[in-house]
Coordinates of C-alpha atoms in Angstrom, one line a residue:
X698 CA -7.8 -29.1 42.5
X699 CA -7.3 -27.2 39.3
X700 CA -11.8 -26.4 39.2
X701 CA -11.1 -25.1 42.8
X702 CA -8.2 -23.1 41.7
X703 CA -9.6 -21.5 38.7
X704 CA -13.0 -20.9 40.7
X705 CA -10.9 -19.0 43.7
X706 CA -8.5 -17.2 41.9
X707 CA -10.9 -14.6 39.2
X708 CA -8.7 -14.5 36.1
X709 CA -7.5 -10.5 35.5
X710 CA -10.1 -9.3 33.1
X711 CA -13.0 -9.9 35.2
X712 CA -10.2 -7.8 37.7
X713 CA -10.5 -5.4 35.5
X714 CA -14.0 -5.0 35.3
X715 CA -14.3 -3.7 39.3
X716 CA -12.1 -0.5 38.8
X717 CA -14.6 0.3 35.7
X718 CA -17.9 -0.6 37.9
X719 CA -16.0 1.7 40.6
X720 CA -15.4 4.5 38.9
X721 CA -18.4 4.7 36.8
X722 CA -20.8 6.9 39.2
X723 CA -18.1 9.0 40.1
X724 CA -17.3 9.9 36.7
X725 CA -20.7 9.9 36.0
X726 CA -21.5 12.3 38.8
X727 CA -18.4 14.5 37.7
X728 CA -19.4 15.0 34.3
X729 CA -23.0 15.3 34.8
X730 CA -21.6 18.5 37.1
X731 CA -19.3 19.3 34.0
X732 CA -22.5 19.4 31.7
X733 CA -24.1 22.3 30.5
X734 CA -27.3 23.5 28.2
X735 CA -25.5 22.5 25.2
X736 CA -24.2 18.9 26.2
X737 CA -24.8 15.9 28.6
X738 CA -21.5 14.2 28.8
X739 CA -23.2 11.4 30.9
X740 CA -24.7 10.4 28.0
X741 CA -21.3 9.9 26.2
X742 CA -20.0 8.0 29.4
X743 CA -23.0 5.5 28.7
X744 CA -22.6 4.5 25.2
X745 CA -18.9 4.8 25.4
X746 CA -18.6 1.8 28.8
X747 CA -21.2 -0.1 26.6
X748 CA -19.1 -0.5 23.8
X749 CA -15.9 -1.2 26.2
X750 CA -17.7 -3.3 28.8
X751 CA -18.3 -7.0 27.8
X752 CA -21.9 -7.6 28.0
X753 CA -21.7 -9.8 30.7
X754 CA -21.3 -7.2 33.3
X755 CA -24.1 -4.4 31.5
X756 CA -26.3 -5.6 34.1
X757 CA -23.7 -4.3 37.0
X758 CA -23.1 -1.0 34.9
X759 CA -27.1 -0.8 34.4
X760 CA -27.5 -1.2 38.5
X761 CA -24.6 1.0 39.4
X762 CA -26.2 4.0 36.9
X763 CA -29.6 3.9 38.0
X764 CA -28.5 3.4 41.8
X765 CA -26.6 6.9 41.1
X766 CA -29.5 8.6 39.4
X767 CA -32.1 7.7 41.8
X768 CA -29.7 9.7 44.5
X769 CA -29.4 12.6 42.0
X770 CA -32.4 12.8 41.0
X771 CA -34.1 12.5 44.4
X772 CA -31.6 15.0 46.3
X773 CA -32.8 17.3 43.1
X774 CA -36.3 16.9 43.5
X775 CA -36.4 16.4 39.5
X776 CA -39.8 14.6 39.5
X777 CA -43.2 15.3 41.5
X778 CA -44.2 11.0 41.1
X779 CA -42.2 8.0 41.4
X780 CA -43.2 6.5 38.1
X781 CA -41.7 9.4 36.6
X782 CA -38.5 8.8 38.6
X783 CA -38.3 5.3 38.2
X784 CA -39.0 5.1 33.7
X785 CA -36.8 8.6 33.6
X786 CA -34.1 6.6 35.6
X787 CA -34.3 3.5 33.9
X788 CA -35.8 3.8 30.0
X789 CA -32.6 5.5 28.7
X790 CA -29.6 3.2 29.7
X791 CA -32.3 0.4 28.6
X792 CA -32.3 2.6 25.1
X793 CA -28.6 2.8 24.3
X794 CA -28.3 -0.8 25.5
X795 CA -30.5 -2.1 23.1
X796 CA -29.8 0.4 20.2
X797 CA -25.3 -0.9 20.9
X798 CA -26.8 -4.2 20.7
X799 CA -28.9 -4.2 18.1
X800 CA -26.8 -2.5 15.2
X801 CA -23.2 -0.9 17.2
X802 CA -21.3 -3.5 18.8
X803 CA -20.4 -5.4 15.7
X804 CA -16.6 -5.5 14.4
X805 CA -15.9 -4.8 17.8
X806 CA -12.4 -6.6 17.1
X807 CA -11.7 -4.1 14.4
X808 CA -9.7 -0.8 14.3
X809 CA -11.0 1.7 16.2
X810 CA -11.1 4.0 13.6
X811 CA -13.5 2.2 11.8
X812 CA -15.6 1.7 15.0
X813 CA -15.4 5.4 15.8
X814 CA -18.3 6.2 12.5
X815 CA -20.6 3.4 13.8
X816 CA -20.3 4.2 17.6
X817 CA -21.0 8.3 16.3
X818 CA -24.2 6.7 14.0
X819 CA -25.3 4.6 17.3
X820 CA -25.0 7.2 19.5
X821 CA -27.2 9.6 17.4
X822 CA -30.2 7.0 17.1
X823 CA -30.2 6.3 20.8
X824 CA -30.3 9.8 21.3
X825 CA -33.2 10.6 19.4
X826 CA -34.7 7.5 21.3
X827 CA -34.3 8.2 24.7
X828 CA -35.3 12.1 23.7
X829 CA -38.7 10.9 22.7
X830 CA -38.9 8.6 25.9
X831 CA -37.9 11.3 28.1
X832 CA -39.8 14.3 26.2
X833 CA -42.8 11.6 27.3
X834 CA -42.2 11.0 30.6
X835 CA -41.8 14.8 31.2
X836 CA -45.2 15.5 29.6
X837 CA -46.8 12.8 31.8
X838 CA -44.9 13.9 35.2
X839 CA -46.5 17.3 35.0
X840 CA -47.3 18.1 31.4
X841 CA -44.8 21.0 31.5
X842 CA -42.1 21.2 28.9
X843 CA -38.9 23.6 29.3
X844 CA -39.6 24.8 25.9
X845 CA -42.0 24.2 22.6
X846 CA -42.5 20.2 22.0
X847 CA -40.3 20.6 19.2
X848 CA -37.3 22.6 20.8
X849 CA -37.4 20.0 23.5
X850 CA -36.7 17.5 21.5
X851 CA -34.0 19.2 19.5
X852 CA -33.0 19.9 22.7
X853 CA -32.8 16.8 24.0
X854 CA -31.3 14.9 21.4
X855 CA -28.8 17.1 20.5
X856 CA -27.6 17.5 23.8
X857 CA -27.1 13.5 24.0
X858 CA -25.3 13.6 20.8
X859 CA -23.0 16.6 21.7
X860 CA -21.5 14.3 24.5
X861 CA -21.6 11.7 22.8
X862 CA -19.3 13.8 20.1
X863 CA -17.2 14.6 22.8
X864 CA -17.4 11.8 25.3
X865 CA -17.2 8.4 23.1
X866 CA -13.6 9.3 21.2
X867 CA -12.0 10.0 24.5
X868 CA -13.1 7.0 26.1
X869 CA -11.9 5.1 23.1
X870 CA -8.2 7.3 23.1
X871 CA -7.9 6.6 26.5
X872 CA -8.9 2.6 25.9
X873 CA -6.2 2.0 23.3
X874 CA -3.2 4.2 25.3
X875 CA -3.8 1.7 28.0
X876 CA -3.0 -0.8 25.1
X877 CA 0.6 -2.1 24.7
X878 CA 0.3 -1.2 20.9
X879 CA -0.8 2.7 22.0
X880 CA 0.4 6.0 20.5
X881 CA 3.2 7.7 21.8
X882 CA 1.8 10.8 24.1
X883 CA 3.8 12.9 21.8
X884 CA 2.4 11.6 18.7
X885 CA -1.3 11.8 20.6
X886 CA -0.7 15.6 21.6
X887 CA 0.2 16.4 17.8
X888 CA 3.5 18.2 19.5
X889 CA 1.8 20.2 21.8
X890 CA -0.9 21.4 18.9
X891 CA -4.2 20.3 20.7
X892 CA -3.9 23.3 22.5
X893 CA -4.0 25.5 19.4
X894 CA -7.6 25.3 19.0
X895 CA -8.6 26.4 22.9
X896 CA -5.8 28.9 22.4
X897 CA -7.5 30.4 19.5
X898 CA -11.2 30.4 21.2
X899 CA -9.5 31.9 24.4
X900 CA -6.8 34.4 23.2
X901 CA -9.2 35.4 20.6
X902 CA -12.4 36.3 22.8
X903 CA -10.1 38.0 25.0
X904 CA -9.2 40.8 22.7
X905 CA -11.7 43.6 24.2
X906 CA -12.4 45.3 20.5
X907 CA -13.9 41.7 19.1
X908 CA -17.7 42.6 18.4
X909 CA -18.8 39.7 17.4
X910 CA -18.0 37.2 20.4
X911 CA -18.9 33.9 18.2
X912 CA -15.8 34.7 16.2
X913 CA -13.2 33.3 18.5
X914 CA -15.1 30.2 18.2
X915 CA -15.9 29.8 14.7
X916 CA -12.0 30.1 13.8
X917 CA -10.9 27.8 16.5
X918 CA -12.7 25.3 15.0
X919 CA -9.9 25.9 11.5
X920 CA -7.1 24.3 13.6
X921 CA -9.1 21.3 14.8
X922 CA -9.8 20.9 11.3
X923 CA -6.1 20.9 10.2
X924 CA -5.4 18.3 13.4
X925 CA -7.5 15.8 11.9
X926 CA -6.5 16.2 9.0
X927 CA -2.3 15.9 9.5
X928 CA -2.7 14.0 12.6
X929 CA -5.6 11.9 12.4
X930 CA -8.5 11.4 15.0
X931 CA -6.9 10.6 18.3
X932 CA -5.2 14.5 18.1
X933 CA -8.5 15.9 16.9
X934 CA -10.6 14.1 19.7
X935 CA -8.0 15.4 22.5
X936 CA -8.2 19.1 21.1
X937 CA -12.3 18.7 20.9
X938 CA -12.2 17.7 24.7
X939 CA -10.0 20.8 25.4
X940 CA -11.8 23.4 23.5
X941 CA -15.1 22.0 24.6
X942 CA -13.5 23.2 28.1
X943 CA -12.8 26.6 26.7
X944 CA -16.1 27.0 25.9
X945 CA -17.5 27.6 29.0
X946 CA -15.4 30.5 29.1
X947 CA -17.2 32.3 26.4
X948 CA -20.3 30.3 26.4
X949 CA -22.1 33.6 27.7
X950 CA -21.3 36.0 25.5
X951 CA -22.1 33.7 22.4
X952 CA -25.3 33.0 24.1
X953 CA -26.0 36.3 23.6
X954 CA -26.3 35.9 19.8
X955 CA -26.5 32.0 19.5
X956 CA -29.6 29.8 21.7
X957 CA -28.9 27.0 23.0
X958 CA -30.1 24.7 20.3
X959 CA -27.9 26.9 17.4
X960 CA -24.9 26.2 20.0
X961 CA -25.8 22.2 20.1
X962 CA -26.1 22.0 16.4
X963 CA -22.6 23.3 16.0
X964 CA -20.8 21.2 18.7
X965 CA -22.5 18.2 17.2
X966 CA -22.0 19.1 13.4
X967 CA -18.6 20.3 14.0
X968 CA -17.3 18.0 16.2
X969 CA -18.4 15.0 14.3
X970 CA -17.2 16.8 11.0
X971 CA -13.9 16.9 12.8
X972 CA -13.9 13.2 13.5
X973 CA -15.1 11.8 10.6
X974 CA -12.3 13.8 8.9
X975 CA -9.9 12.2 11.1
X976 CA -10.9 8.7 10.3
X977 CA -10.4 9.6 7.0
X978 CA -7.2 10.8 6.8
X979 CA -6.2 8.2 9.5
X980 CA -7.8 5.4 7.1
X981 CA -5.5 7.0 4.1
X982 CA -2.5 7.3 5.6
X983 CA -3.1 3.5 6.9
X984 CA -3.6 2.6 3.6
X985 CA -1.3 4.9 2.0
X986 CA 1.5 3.2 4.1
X987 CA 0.1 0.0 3.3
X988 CA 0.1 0.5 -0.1
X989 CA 3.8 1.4 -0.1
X990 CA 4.9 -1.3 1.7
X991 CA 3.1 -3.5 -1.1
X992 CA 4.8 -1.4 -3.6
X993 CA 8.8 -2.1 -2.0
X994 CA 7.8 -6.1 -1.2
X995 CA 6.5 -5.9 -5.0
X996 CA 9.8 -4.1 -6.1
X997 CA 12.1 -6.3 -3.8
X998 CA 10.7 -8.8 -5.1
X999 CA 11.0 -7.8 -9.0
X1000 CA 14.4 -7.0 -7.7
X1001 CA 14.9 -10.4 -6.5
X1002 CA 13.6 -11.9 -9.8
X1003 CA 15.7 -9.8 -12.1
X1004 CA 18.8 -11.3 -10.3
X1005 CA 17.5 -15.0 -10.7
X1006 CA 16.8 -14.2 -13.8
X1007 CA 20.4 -12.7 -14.7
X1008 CA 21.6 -15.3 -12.5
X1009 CA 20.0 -17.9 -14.6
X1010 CA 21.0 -16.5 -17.5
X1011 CA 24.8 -16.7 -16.7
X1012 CA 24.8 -19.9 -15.8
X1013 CA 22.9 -21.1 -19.1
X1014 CA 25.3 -19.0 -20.6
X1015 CA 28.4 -20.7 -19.1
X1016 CA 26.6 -24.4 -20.0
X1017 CA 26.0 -23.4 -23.8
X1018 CA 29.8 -22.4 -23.8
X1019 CA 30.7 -25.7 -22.2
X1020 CA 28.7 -27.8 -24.4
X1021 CA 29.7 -25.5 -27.7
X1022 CA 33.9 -26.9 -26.0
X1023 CA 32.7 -29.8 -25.6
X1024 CA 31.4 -30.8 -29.2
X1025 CA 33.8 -28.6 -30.6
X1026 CA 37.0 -30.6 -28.9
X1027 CA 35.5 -33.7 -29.1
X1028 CA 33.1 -34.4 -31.8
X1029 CA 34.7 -31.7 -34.5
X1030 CA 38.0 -33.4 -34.2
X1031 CA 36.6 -36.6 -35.1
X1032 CA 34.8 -35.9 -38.0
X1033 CA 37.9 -33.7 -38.4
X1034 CA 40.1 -37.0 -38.0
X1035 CA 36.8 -39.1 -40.2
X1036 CA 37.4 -36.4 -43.3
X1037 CA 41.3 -37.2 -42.9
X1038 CA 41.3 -40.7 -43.1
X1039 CA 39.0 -40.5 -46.3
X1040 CA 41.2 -38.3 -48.1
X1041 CA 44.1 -40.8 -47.3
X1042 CA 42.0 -43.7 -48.5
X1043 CA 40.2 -41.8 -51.6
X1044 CA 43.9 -41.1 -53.1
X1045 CA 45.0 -44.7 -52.5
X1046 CA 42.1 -46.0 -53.9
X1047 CA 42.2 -47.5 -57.5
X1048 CA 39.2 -48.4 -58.8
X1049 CA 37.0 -44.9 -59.9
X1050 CA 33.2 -45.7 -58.4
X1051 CA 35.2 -46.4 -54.9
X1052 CA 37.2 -43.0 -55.0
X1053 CA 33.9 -41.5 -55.9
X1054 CA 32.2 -42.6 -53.4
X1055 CA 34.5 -42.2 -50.8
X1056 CA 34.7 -38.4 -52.0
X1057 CA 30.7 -38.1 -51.3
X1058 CA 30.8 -39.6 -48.0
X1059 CA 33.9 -37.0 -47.4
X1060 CA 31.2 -33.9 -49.1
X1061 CA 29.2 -35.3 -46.4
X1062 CA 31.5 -35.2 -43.3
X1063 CA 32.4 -31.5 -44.5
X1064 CA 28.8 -30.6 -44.4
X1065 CA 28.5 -32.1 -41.1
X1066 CA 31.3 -30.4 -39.8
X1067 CA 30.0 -27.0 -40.8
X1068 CA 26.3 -27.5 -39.6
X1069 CA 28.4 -28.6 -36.5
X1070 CA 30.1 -25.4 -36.2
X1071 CA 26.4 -23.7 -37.0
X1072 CA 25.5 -25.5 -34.1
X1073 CA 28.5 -24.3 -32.1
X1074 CA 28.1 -20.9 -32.8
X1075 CA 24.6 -20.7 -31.6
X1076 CA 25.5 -22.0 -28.1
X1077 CA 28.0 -19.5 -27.9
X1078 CA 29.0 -17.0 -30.1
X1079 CA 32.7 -17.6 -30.7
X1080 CA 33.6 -14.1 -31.7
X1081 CA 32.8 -13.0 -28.4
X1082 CA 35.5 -14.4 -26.7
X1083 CA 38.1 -13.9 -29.4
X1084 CA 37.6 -10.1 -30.3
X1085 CA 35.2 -9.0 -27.8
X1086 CA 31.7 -7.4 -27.8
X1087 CA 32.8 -3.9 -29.4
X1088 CA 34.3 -5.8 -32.2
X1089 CA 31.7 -8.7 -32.9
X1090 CA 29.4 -6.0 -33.2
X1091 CA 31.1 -3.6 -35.7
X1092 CA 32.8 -6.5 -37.9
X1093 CA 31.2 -10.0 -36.9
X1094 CA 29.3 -12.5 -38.5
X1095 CA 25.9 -10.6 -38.9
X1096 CA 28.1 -7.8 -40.1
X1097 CA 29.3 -10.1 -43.0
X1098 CA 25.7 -11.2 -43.7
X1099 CA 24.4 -7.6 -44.6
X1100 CA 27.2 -6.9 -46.5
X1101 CA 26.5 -10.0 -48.7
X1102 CA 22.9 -8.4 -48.9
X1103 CA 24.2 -5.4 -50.1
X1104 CA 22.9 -3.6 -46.6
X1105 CA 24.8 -0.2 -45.7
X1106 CA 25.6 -1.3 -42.3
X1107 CA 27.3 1.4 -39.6
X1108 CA 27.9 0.7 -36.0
X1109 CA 29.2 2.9 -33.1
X1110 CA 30.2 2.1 -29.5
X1111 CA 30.2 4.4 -26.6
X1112 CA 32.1 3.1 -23.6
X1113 CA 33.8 0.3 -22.6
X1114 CA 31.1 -2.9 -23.0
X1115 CA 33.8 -5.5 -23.5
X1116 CA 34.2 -5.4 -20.1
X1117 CA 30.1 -6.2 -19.5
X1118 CA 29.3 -9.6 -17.7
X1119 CA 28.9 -12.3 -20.1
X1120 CA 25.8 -13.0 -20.0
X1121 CA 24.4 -9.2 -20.8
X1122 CA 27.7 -9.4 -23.2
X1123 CA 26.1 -12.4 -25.1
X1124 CA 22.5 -10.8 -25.3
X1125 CA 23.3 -8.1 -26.6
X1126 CA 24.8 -9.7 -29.2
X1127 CA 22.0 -12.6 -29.6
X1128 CA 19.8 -9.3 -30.0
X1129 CA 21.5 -7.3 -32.6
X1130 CA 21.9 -10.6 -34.6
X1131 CA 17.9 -11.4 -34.7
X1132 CA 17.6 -7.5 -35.8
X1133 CA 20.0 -7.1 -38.4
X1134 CA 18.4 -10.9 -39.5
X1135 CA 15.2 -9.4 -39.6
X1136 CA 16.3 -6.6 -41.5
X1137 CA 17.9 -9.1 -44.2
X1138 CA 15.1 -10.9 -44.6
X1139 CA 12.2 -8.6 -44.6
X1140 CA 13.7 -5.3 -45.8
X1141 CA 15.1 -2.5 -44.0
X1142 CA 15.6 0.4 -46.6
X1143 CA 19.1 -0.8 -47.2
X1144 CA 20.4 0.8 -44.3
X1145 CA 21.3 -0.7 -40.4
X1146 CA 23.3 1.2 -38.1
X1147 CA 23.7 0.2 -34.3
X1148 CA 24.9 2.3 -31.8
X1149 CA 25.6 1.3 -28.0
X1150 CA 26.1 3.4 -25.1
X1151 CA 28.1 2.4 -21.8
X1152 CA 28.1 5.5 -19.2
X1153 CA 30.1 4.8 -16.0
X1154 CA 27.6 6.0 -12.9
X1155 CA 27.9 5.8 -9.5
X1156 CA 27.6 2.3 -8.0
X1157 CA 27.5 1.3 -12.0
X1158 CA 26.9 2.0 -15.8
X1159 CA 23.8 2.9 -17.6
X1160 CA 23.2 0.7 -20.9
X1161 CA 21.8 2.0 -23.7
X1162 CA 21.7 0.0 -27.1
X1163 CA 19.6 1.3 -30.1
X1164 CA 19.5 -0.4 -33.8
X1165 CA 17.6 1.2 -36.3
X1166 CA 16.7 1.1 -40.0
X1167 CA 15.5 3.3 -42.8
X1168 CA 12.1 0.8 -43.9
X1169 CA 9.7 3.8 -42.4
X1170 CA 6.5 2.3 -41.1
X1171 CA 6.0 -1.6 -40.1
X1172 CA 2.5 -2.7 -40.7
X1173 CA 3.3 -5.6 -37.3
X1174 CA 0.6 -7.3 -35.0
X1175 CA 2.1 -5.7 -31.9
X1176 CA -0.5 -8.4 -29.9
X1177 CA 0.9 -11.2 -31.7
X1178 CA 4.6 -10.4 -33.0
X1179 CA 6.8 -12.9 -34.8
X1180 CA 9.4 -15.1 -32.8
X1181 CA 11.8 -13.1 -33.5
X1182 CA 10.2 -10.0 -31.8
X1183 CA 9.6 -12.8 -28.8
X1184 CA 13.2 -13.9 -28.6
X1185 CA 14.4 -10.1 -28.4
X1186 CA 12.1 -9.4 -25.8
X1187 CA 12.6 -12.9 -24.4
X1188 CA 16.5 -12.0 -23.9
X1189 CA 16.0 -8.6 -22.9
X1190 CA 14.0 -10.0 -19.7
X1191 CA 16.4 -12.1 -19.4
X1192 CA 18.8 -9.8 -18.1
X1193 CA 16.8 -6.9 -16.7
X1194 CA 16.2 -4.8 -19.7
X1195 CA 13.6 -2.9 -20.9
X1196 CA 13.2 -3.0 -24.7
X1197 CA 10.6 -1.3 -26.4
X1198 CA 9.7 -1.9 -30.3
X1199 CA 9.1 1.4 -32.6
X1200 CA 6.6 0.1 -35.7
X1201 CA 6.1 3.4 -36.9
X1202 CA 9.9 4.6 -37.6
X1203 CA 13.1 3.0 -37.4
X1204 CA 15.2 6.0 -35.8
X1205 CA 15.2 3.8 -34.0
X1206 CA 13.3 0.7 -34.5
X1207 CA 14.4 -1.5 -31.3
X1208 CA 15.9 0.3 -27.9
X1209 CA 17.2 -1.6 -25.0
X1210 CA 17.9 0.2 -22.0
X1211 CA 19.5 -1.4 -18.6
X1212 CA 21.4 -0.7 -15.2
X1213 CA 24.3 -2.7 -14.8
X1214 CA 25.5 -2.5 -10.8
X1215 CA 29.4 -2.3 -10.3
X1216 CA 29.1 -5.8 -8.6
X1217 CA 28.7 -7.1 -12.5
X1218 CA 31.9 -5.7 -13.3
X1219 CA 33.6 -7.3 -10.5
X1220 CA 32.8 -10.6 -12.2
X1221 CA 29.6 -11.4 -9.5
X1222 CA 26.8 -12.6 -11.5
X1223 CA 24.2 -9.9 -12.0

């Protein structure tokens, strides 16, 4: 039941096919009408239902063109014998047939502006084909040419192409508007700016003191250029079509000046110079547009990893702190509460080698207790949440530490940072501390100064921290830095930063720049 079903009901693109196999002669007949010395549109018609037309039904398109030339041809008396008739009918739709299926119809599922080139290519070898067939055919009909051998064949071929120039890119325009994906009409007419071109050739050959009547042509052809170029091909083909109409108007008077072949050389020249253009600029702007979506998924997406990053970053934050509470509540009172009890029992003890040996272990527990606090401090830096950024910076721990190194050490804050997030709070502290560290241990001129920089912007605050020394030029791997280059740059990253690293002066030798959005402020993690 289904076989039967599917047999008597056709499925809608063979339906389709029967309005193109209908309207083929007609067309065909109408632009043969429409052609002149310097085109055959037909020809254009040919190569352009070819490429549309599965290949299936080229044998209906085949019958339904020579059916229609034979009529022509025989109500025109073009030929004196039938064999002429029959090879003139037949031989070129053959041509273009073969030359489409040879090299043209591949990457037919492609865009058609990377078909358009090849279809242009096809269209000019079938051309010079079919001109030899026919340039044959003519000499063995009656040996009489219109013209010399060789301007017959110019002739010829460049008549085919010059449709083809003109034919091909409409039938594909008018292929893809019946697409559900097509170009708005406004966006097709370029605004209304097709028409500029024929306007120019038109208002242009009208003015009655223009001596030189191929002018009005020659500058029409300057805002078909500009069409393909701002608007891409489709605009460019529509304006070709209309100023190709427009040239019938002052075909004459160019002909005066210009034959036939000089006319065919431009149309075809021109015209595909137009096109090509238009792919072009159609192809860059595609790619251009491609390229910038790239670019905002690539900068979402850095976006996105910044904020893990930040977001990571707080929370390891907020677990070092916990952990630094936890050993410091729990394990530092013991050994707090383990010292006690040994002083009690090293006083009560009376024998000497006992009390000396319970004041070790006690030496011991101290030492404990401070590489415990060592410990503590490196989770979390306990002077940041009992004086704040502004003042760990100026008169904390690493402050102390180049003072005992006999360091000249300065440091001046712009802004309010002790209201920064924690996290950014934390590593900008962890960062200044493995600088001035650095400077301690491998020399810095005796000099360290730090200044940081919070300026309140719209939406947020720009960050700027810069530590710097007076040791001139650093003779440092900058491919393979030490770790505690890494671990600067490593906590930079870690919040969003950029930090750059000056070998060559210290004014200043480290710089950290950063954007910190108002949500941080608010207490959301960054």
């Amino acid at each position: 039941m289904s076989k039967l079903a599917i047999e008597a009901h056709p499925t809608p693109r063979r339906r389709i096919l029967w309005p193109w196999l209908a309207l083929y002669p007609i067309a065909w007949a109408a632009l043969f009408a429409g052609s002149s010395i310097y085109w055959f549109l037909p020809a254009g018609l040919r190569l352009g239902a070819l490429w549309l037309l599965p290949r299936r039904a080229w044998w209906m398109l085949a019958l339904v063109e020579w059916l229609g030339i034979l009529a022509l041809s025989l109500a025109r008396g073009a030929f004196q014998s039938l064999p002429g008739l029959v090879s003139s009918t037949v031989l070129p739709w053959c041509i273009y047939a073969l030359v489409l299926r040879g090299i043209g119809r591949h990457g037919r599922e492609r865009p058609t502006r990377e078909v358009l080139p090849r279809l242009l290519a096809t269209g000019l070898l079938a051309a010079i084909f079919t001109t030899v067939a026919l340039t044959a055919i003519d000499l063995n009909d009656d040996g009489v040419l219109p013209a010399s051998l060789a301007a017959t064949l110019v002739s010829y071929a460049l008549g085919d192409f010059a449709g083809i120039v003109i034919m091909v890119p409409l039938l594909l325009v008018l292929h893809d508007q019946a697409r559900p994906s097509r170009l708005p009409w406004r966006a097709l007419l370029a605004d209304g700016l097709v028409l500029v071109p024929l306007a120019v050739a038109l208002g242009l050959s009208a003015l009655p003191a223009l001596e030189a009547p191929v002018y009005p042509l020659l500058l029409s052809l300057f805002p078909a250029f500009g069409l393909a170029y701002r608007f891409g091909w489709r605009p460019a083909t529509v304006a070709l079509g209309l100023l190709s109409i427009g040239v019938h108007a002052i075909a004459e008077p160019v002909a005066q000046l210009w034959g036939p072949g000089q006319m065919q050389l431009l149309v075809a020249v021109i015209g595909s110079a137009v096109l090509l253009l238009g792919v072009a600029s159609e192809t860059q702007q595609q790619q251009r547009s491609e390229l910038s979506a790239t670019v905002q998924a690539l900068s979402m997406r850095g976006t996105q990893l910044v904020e893990a990053a930040n977001r990571i970053a707080s929370l390891q934050e907020q677990e070092r702190r916990r952990i630094g509470a936890e050993l410091h509540d729990q394990i530092g009172q013991d050994m707090t509460a383990i010292a006690t009890r040994l002083r009690v029992v090293e006083r009560t003890a009376v024998d000497p080698d006992v009390r000396d040996g319970l004041a070790s272990i006690r030496a011991l527990v101290n030492d404990a207790h401070a590489h415990l606090r060592e410990v503590i401090n490196s989770l979390h830096p306990a002077v940041l949440d009992r004086f704040g950024l502004a003042r760990a910076l100026a008169e904390g721990p690493f402050a102390e530490m180049l003072a005992d190194h006999d360091i000249d050490y300065s440091c001046q804050i712009d802004g309010d940072v002790d209201a920064l997030p924690d996290n950014i709070a934390s590593a900008l502290y962890r960062i200044c501390q493995e600088a001035t560290t650095n400077c301690a241990k491998h020399g810095c001129g005796q000099r360290v100064y730090i200044h940081l920089t919070l300026l309140p912007r719209v939406g947020g605050a720009e960050l700027a921290l810069q530590i710097g020394d007076y040791a001139g030029r650093l003779d440092i791997d900058t491919q393979h830095p030490g770790r505690g280059l890494l671990n600067i740059r490593d906590r930079a990253d870690a919040i969003g930063a950029r930090y750059d690293f000056n070998a060559e002066s210290g004014s200043p030798r480290h710089a950290v720049q950063m954007w910190v959005p108002q949500a941080a402020f608010a207490g959301v993690p960054s």
